[in-house]
GROMACS .gro file of C-alpha atoms in nm:
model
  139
    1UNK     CA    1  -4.670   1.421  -5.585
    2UNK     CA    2  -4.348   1.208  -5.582
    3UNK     CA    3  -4.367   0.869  -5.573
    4UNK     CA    4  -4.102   0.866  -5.306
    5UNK     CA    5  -4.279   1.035  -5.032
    6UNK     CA    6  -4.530   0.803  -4.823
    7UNK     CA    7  -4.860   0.764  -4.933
    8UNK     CA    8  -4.981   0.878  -4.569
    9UNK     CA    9  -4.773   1.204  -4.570
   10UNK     CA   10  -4.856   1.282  -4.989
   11UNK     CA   11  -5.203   1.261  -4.863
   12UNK     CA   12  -5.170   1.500  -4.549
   13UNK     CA   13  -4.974   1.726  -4.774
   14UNK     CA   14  -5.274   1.726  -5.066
   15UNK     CA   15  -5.514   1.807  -4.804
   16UNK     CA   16  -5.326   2.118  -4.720
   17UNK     CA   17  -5.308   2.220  -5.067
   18UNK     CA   18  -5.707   2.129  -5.067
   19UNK     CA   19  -5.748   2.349  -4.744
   20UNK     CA   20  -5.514   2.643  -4.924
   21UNK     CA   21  -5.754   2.635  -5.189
   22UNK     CA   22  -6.049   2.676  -4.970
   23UNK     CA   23  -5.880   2.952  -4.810
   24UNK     CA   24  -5.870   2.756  -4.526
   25UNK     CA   25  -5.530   2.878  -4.402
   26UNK     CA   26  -5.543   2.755  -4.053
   27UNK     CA   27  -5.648   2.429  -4.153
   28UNK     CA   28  -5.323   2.437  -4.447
   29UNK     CA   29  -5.064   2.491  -4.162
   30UNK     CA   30  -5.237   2.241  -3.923
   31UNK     CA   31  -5.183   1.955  -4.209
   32UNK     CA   32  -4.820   2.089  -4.271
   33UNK     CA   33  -4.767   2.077  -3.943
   34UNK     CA   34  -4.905   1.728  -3.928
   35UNK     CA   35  -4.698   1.676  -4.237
   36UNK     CA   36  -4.357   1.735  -4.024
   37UNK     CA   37  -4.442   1.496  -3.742
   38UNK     CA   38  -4.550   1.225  -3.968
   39UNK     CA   39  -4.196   1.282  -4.150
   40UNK     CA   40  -4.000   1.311  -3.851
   41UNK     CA   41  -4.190   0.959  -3.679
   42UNK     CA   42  -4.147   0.814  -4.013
   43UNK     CA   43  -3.746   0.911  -4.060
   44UNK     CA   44  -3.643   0.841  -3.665
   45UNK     CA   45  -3.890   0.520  -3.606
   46UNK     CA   46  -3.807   0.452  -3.239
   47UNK     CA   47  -3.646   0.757  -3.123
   48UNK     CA   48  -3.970   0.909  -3.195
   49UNK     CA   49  -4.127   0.749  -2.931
   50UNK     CA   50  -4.072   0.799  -2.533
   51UNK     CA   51  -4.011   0.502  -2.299
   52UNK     CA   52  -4.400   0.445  -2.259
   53UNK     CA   53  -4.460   0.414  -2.651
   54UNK     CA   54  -4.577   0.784  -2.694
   55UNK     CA   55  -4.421   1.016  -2.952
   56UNK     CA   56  -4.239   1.227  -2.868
   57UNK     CA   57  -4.330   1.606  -2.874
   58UNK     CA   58  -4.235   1.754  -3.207
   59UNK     CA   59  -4.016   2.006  -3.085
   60UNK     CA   60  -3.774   1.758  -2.961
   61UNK     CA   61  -3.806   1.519  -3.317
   62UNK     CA   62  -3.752   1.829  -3.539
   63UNK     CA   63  -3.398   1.838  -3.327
   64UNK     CA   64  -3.380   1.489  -3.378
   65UNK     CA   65  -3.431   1.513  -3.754
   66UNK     CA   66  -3.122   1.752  -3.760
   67UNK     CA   67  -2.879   1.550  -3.519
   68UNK     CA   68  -2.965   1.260  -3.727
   69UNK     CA   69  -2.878   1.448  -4.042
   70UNK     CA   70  -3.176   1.408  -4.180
   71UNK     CA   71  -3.233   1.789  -4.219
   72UNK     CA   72  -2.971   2.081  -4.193
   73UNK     CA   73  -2.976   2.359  -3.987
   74UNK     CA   74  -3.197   2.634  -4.166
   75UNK     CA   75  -3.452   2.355  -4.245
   76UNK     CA   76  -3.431   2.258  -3.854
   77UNK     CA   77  -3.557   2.626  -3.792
   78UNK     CA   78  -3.792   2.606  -4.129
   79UNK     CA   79  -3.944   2.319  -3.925
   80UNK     CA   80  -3.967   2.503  -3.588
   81UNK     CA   81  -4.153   2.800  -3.786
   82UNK     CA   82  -4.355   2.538  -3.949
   83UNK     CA   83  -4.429   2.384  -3.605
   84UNK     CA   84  -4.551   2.718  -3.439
   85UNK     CA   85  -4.789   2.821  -3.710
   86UNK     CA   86  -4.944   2.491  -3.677
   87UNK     CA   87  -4.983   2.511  -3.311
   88UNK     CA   88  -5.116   2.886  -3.424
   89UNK     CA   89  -5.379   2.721  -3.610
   90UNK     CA   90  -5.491   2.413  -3.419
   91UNK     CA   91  -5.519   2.607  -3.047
   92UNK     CA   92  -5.681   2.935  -2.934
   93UNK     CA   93  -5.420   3.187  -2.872
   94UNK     CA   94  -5.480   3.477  -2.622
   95UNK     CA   95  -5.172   3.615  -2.764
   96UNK     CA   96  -5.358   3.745  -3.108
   97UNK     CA   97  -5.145   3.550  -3.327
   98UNK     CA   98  -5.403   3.292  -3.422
   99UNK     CA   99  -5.474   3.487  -3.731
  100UNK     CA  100  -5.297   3.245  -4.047
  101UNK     CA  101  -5.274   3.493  -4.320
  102UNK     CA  102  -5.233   3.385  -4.708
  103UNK     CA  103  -4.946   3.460  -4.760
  104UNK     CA  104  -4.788   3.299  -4.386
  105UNK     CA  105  -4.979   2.988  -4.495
  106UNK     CA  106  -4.815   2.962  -4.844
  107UNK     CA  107  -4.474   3.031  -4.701
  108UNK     CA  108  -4.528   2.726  -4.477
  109UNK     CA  109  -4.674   2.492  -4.765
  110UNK     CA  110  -4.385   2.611  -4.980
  111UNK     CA  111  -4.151   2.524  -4.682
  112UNK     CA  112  -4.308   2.157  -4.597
  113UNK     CA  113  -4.256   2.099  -4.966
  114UNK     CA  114  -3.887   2.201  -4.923
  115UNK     CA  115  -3.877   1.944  -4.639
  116UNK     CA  116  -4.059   1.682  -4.830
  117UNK     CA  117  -3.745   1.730  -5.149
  118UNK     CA  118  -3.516   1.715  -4.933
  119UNK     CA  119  -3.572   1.404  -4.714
  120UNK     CA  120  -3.779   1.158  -4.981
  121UNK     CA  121  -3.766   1.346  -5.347
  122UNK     CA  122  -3.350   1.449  -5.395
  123UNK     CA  123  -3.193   1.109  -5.216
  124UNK     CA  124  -3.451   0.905  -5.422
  125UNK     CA  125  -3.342   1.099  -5.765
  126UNK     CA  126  -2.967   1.071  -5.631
  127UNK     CA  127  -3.019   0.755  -5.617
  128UNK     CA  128  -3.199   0.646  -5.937
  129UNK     CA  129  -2.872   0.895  -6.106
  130UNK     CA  130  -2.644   0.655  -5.905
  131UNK     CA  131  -2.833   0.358  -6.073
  132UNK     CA  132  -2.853   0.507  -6.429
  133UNK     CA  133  -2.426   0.581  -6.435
  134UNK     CA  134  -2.299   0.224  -6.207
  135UNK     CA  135  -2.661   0.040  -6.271
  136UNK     CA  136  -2.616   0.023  -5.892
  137UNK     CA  137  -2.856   0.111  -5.597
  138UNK     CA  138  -2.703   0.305  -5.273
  139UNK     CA  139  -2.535   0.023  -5.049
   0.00000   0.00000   0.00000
């Protein structure tokens, strides 16, 4: 995995490839899930936390993720998906929705990994491009 992306969150999103290997599909969208938080508290720092030091719920720091232009607006909703199949996995639903099939749970690895690109892997290659052409780093 990138270099650019935390160690924490690389290691979050290698246990959801682990758990995708397993078959362990509700387990792989739990960790991506985890994945988005740990992005999202990592990216906002002190917005992601309320006024007594909790974080805030994830719902709320996905939007904050796109008002801070961290993400755009399709992968605001890629997150909110992301978010609800994690919630599918990690509580009991009386809804019958807490099935995670395959193919739901690669869709959401694929789409973490998306997320992952586009907030640590493209600026960092942007910026070693910027470096390689001015022998500059980003201001």
């Amino acid at each position: 995995m990138h270099k650019a992306i935390p160690e924490g969150i690389r290691e979050d999103y290698a246990e959801a490839a682990r758990c995708m290997y397993v078959e362990g599909y509700k387990s792989a969208v739990v960790m991506c899930r985890r994945v988005i938080e740990a992005v999202a508290c990592d990216k906002l720092g002190e917005k992601a936390r309320d006024a007594k030091g909790n974080t805030v719920k994830l719902h709320a720091l996905i939007g904050l993720l796109h008002s801070d232009s961290w993400i755009t607006r399709d992968l605001e909703q890629s997150a909110h998906e992301l978010r609800h199949f994690g919630n599918y996995g990690a509580h009991v639903q009386d809804d019958g929705l807490d099935r995670v099939e395959p193919q739901e749970a690669r869709d959401v690895r694929e789409i973490t990994w998306q997320l992952l690109y586009a907030i640590y892997v493209a600026p960092f290659k942007t910026d070693e491009l910027r470096k390689a052409r001015t022998g500059k780093a980003t201001p």
